Short mmCIF file of the C-alpha atoms (twelve columns), coordinates in Angstrom:
data_MODEL
# 
_entry.id   MODEL 
# 
loop_
_atom_site.group_PDB 
_atom_site.id 
_atom_site.type_symbol 
_atom_site.label_atom_id 
_atom_site.label_alt_id 
_atom_site.label_comp_id 
_atom_site.label_asym_id 
_atom_site.label_seq_id 
_atom_site.Cartn_x 
_atom_site.Cartn_y 
_atom_site.Cartn_z 
_atom_site.pdbx_PDB_model_num 
ATOM 1   C CA . MET A 1   101.998 92.838  120.670 1 
ATOM 2   C CA . VAL A 2   100.748 95.914  122.497 1 
ATOM 3   C CA . LEU A 3   101.530 99.157  120.757 1 
ATOM 4   C CA . GLU A 4   102.116 102.273 122.844 1 
ATOM 5   C CA . SER A 5   99.736  105.127 122.235 1 
ATOM 6   C CA . THR A 6   100.158 108.815 121.571 1 
ATOM 7   C CA . PRO A 7   97.283  111.096 122.645 1 
ATOM 8   C CA . LEU A 8   97.268  113.466 119.658 1 
ATOM 9   C CA . PRO A 9   98.935  113.318 116.262 1 
ATOM 10  C CA . PRO A 10  102.013 115.483 115.850 1 
ATOM 11  C CA . ALA A 11  101.611 118.571 113.725 1 
ATOM 12  C CA . GLU A 12  101.442 118.226 109.973 1 
ATOM 13  C CA . PRO A 13  104.536 119.266 107.970 1 
ATOM 14  C CA . ASP A 14  104.988 122.680 106.364 1 
ATOM 15  C CA . PRO A 15  102.157 123.023 103.810 1 
ATOM 16  C CA . GLN A 16  104.553 124.564 101.287 1 
ATOM 17  C CA . ARG A 17  106.983 121.620 101.452 1 
ATOM 18  C CA . GLU A 18  107.133 120.053 98.007  1 
ATOM 19  C CA . GLN A 19  107.504 116.349 97.371  1 
ATOM 20  C CA . GLY A 20  106.625 114.387 94.260  1 
ATOM 21  C CA . GLY A 21  105.901 117.583 92.322  1 
ATOM 22  C CA . LEU A 22  103.125 118.710 94.688  1 
ATOM 23  C CA . THR A 23  103.031 120.705 97.906  1 
ATOM 24  C CA . GLU A 24  101.768 119.155 101.128 1 
ATOM 25  C CA . ALA A 25  98.841  121.603 100.940 1 
ATOM 26  C CA . GLN A 26  97.884  120.366 97.445  1 
ATOM 27  C CA . LYS A 27  98.114  116.707 98.459  1 
ATOM 28  C CA . ARG A 28  96.191  117.349 101.692 1 
ATOM 29  C CA . GLU A 29  93.380  119.157 99.835  1 
ATOM 30  C CA . THR A 30  93.095  116.355 97.272  1 
ATOM 31  C CA . PHE A 31  93.055  113.644 99.958  1 
ATOM 32  C CA . ILE A 32  90.390  115.380 102.063 1 
ATOM 33  C CA . ARG A 33  88.240  116.182 99.020  1 
ATOM 34  C CA . LEU A 34  88.397  112.694 97.498  1 
ATOM 35  C CA . VAL A 35  88.364  110.467 100.576 1 
ATOM 36  C CA . PHE A 36  86.383  112.519 103.097 1 
ATOM 37  C CA . LYS A 37  84.240  114.577 100.690 1 
ATOM 38  C CA . GLY A 38  85.846  117.737 102.055 1 
ATOM 39  C CA . ASP A 39  85.151  116.937 105.720 1 
ATOM 40  C CA . GLU A 40  88.171  118.170 107.724 1 
ATOM 41  C CA . GLU A 41  86.801  116.673 110.960 1 
ATOM 42  C CA . ARG A 42  86.817  113.151 109.501 1 
ATOM 43  C CA . TYR A 43  90.357  113.751 108.245 1 
ATOM 44  C CA . GLU A 44  91.481  114.819 111.730 1 
ATOM 45  C CA . ALA A 45  89.714  111.800 113.255 1 
ATOM 46  C CA . PHE A 46  91.624  109.592 110.767 1 
ATOM 47  C CA . ARG A 47  94.966  111.129 111.808 1 
ATOM 48  C CA . ARG A 48  94.107  110.906 115.502 1 
ATOM 49  C CA . ALA A 49  93.076  107.236 115.233 1 
ATOM 50  C CA . ILE A 50  96.466  106.367 113.744 1 
ATOM 51  C CA . ALA A 51  98.445  108.378 116.301 1 
ATOM 52  C CA . GLU A 52  96.586  106.702 119.181 1 
ATOM 53  C CA . VAL A 53  97.795  103.257 118.109 1 
ATOM 54  C CA . VAL A 54  101.230 103.484 116.487 1 
ATOM 55  C CA . PRO A 55  104.495 103.508 118.459 1 
ATOM 56  C CA . PRO A 56  105.973 106.922 119.256 1 
ATOM 57  C CA . GLY A 57  108.264 108.160 116.494 1 
ATOM 58  C CA . THR A 58  106.199 106.552 113.726 1 
ATOM 59  C CA . ARG A 59  105.533 108.662 110.651 1 
ATOM 60  C CA . ALA A 60  102.213 108.165 108.825 1 
ATOM 61  C CA . ILE A 61  101.923 108.784 105.092 1 
ATOM 62  C CA . VAL A 62  99.294  108.152 102.416 1 
ATOM 63  C CA . ARG A 63  100.223 107.293 98.835  1 
ATOM 64  C CA . GLY A 64  98.412  106.596 95.594  1 
ATOM 65  C CA . SER A 65  95.378  107.987 93.826  1 
ATOM 66  C CA . ALA A 66  93.849  109.261 97.075  1 
ATOM 67  C CA . VAL A 67  96.688  111.823 97.074  1 
ATOM 68  C CA . THR A 68  97.201  112.471 93.358  1 
ATOM 69  C CA . GLY A 69  93.663  111.975 92.044  1 
ATOM 70  C CA . VAL A 70  94.832  109.424 89.458  1 
ATOM 71  C CA . ARG A 71  96.081  105.847 89.494  1 
ATOM 72  C CA . TRP A 72  99.786  105.497 88.787  1 
ATOM 73  C CA . LYS A 73  99.405  102.397 86.567  1 
ATOM 74  C CA . ASP A 74  96.885  103.649 84.044  1 
ATOM 75  C CA . GLN A 75  96.155  107.292 84.969  1 
ATOM 76  C CA . ALA A 76  92.492  106.453 85.670  1 
ATOM 77  C CA . ALA A 77  90.749  108.921 87.967  1 
ATOM 78  C CA . PHE A 78  90.205  108.184 91.665  1 
ATOM 79  C CA . ASP A 79  86.989  106.116 91.962  1 
ATOM 80  C CA . ALA A 80  86.972  105.586 88.176  1 
ATOM 81  C CA . ASP A 81  85.197  102.258 88.733  1 
ATOM 82  C CA . GLY A 82  82.407  103.884 90.767  1 
ATOM 83  C CA . PRO A 83  81.946  105.640 94.113  1 
ATOM 84  C CA . GLY A 84  83.975  104.074 96.922  1 
ATOM 85  C CA . THR A 85  85.951  101.756 94.633  1 
ATOM 86  C CA . SER A 86  89.375  103.308 95.178  1 
ATOM 87  C CA . ASP A 87  91.181  102.435 98.379  1 
ATOM 88  C CA . VAL A 88  93.495  104.351 100.694 1 
ATOM 89  C CA . ASP A 89  97.141  103.254 100.931 1 
ATOM 90  C CA . LEU A 90  98.458  104.097 104.405 1 
ATOM 91  C CA . THR A 91  102.130 103.476 105.131 1 
ATOM 92  C CA . LEU A 92  103.486 103.592 108.670 1 
ATOM 93  C CA . VAL A 93  107.157 104.511 108.645 1 
ATOM 94  C CA . GLY A 94  109.585 103.470 111.358 1 
ATOM 95  C CA . ALA A 95  111.451 100.529 112.794 1 
ATOM 96  C CA . ASP A 96  109.128 99.804  115.724 1 
ATOM 97  C CA . VAL A 97  105.889 99.523  113.744 1 
ATOM 98  C CA . LEU A 98  107.385 96.814  111.503 1 
ATOM 99  C CA . GLY A 99  107.100 94.461  114.495 1 
ATOM 100 C CA . ALA A 100 103.297 94.602  114.244 1 
ATOM 101 C CA . PHE A 101 103.471 92.509  111.052 1 
ATOM 102 C CA . THR A 102 103.918 88.751  110.997 1 
ATOM 103 C CA . LEU A 103 106.978 87.355  109.269 1 
ATOM 104 C CA . THR A 104 104.788 86.144  106.381 1 
ATOM 105 C CA . GLY A 105 103.419 89.682  106.088 1 
ATOM 106 C CA . GLN A 106 106.807 91.122  105.196 1 
ATOM 107 C CA . TYR A 107 108.378 91.404  101.759 1 
ATOM 108 C CA . VAL A 108 111.747 92.074  103.380 1 
ATOM 109 C CA . PRO A 109 111.699 91.289  107.112 1 
ATOM 110 C CA . GLY A 110 112.411 94.344  109.213 1 
ATOM 111 C CA . VAL A 111 112.409 96.610  106.147 1 
ATOM 112 C CA . HIS A 112 109.156 96.575  104.121 1 
ATOM 113 C CA . THR A 113 105.812 94.797  104.564 1 
ATOM 114 C CA . ARG A 114 103.014 93.686  102.343 1 
ATOM 115 C CA . PRO A 115 99.839  95.751  102.656 1 
ATOM 116 C CA . MET A 116 97.339  94.506  105.204 1 
ATOM 117 C CA . GLY A 117 93.999  94.791  103.445 1 
ATOM 118 C CA . GLU A 118 91.102  92.772  102.137 1 
ATOM 119 C CA . ASP A 119 93.449  90.204  100.560 1 
ATOM 120 C CA . ASP A 120 95.687  89.822  103.651 1 
ATOM 121 C CA . PRO A 121 93.687  90.888  106.715 1 
ATOM 122 C CA . ASP A 122 95.640  88.773  109.224 1 
ATOM 123 C CA . ILE A 123 99.251  89.820  108.622 1 
ATOM 124 C CA . ALA A 124 99.268  92.542  111.312 1 
ATOM 125 C CA . PRO A 125 96.958  91.443  114.139 1 
ATOM 126 C CA . ALA A 126 97.906  94.403  116.366 1 
ATOM 127 C CA . LEU A 127 96.712  96.794  113.645 1 
ATOM 128 C CA . ALA A 128 93.485  94.980  112.641 1 
ATOM 129 C CA . ASP A 129 91.175  97.121  114.786 1 
ATOM 130 C CA . LEU A 130 92.873  100.285 113.541 1 
ATOM 131 C CA . ARG A 131 92.410  99.233  109.920 1 
ATOM 132 C CA . GLU A 132 88.713  98.489  110.508 1 
ATOM 133 C CA . HIS A 133 88.223  101.863 112.210 1 
ATOM 134 C CA . LEU A 134 90.049  103.742 109.431 1 
ATOM 135 C CA . THR A 135 87.990  101.909 106.800 1 
ATOM 136 C CA . ARG A 136 84.804  103.077 108.518 1 
ATOM 137 C CA . LEU A 137 86.090  106.667 108.759 1 
ATOM 138 C CA . ALA A 138 87.129  106.710 105.100 1 
ATOM 139 C CA . GLY A 139 84.064  104.862 103.830 1 
ATOM 140 C CA . ARG A 140 86.325  102.704 101.672 1 
ATOM 141 C CA . PRO A 141 89.035  100.050 102.147 1 
ATOM 142 C CA . VAL A 142 92.223  101.177 103.851 1 
ATOM 143 C CA . ASN A 143 95.393  99.151  103.272 1 
ATOM 144 C CA . VAL A 144 98.067  99.417  105.969 1 
ATOM 145 C CA . GLN A 145 101.721 98.821  105.228 1 
ATOM 146 C CA . ALA A 146 104.955 99.523  107.129 1 
ATOM 147 C CA . SER A 147 108.374 100.497 105.836 1 
ATOM 148 C CA . ARG A 148 111.713 101.884 106.849 1 
ATOM 149 C CA . ASP A 149 112.300 105.547 106.130 1 
ATOM 150 C CA . TRP A 150 114.873 104.835 103.423 1 
ATOM 151 C CA . VAL A 151 112.330 102.779 101.431 1 
ATOM 152 C CA . ILE A 152 109.975 105.758 101.440 1 
ATOM 153 C CA . ALA A 153 112.847 108.076 100.502 1 
ATOM 154 C CA . LEU A 154 113.704 105.803 97.564  1 
ATOM 155 C CA . ARG A 155 110.119 105.717 96.302  1 
ATOM 156 C CA . GLY A 156 109.273 109.313 97.116  1 
ATOM 157 C CA . GLU A 157 112.394 111.337 96.539  1 
ATOM 158 C CA . LEU A 158 114.349 109.266 94.014  1 
ATOM 159 C CA . ILE A 159 111.461 107.855 91.960  1 
ATOM 160 C CA . GLY A 160 109.200 110.843 92.655  1 
ATOM 161 C CA . GLN A 161 106.057 109.035 93.852  1 
ATOM 162 C CA . PRO A 162 103.974 111.622 95.727  1 
ATOM 163 C CA . TYR A 163 102.851 110.939 99.279  1 
ATOM 164 C CA . LEU A 164 101.030 113.001 101.867 1 
ATOM 165 C CA . THR A 165 102.572 113.117 105.321 1 
ATOM 166 C CA . LEU A 166 99.743  112.846 107.871 1 
ATOM 167 C CA . PHE A 167 102.197 113.344 110.704 1 
ATOM 168 C CA . ASP A 168 105.921 113.019 111.068 1 
ATOM 169 C CA . GLY A 169 107.401 110.897 113.848 1 
ATOM 170 C CA . ALA A 170 110.342 112.625 115.470 1 
ATOM 171 C CA . ASP A 171 112.507 109.502 115.400 1 
ATOM 172 C CA . ALA A 172 111.042 107.327 112.627 1 
ATOM 173 C CA . GLU A 173 114.162 105.177 112.500 1 
# 
């Protein structure tokens, strides 16, 4: 599968937009501080790398302790097990990007995938190079997952799990 490319990532959402009890600005600051040690250029390179590979209209979000600073399960701090031990959970949102995952890589085909990461590196061959590049940029494992917008809305708005929007695809569904 060849994914179309976008030259630059779309603009980030309004920094004052609140989701999951935090503003986009708060989540962005936490993500850049924890994952990129405050380096905005590496953060922008991370966003750009994603936008260059995903289909147009795809939204990119990051969830988990890289955004909140603590693990959801046990409230342990990001990198509690030592430097570089926490991963980054990237979710690509939109119908087209789901096609990059093999059938065995999907929890619910066409709706929600398993994360492609160290445990399942071969479930999205078209995204393997992107994952490797993002892992190098972040200096830690990056897991890549894909979902429909309504799955993210359920987790984020209804359940309240915070996520940082890296860029918002115009037509994610």
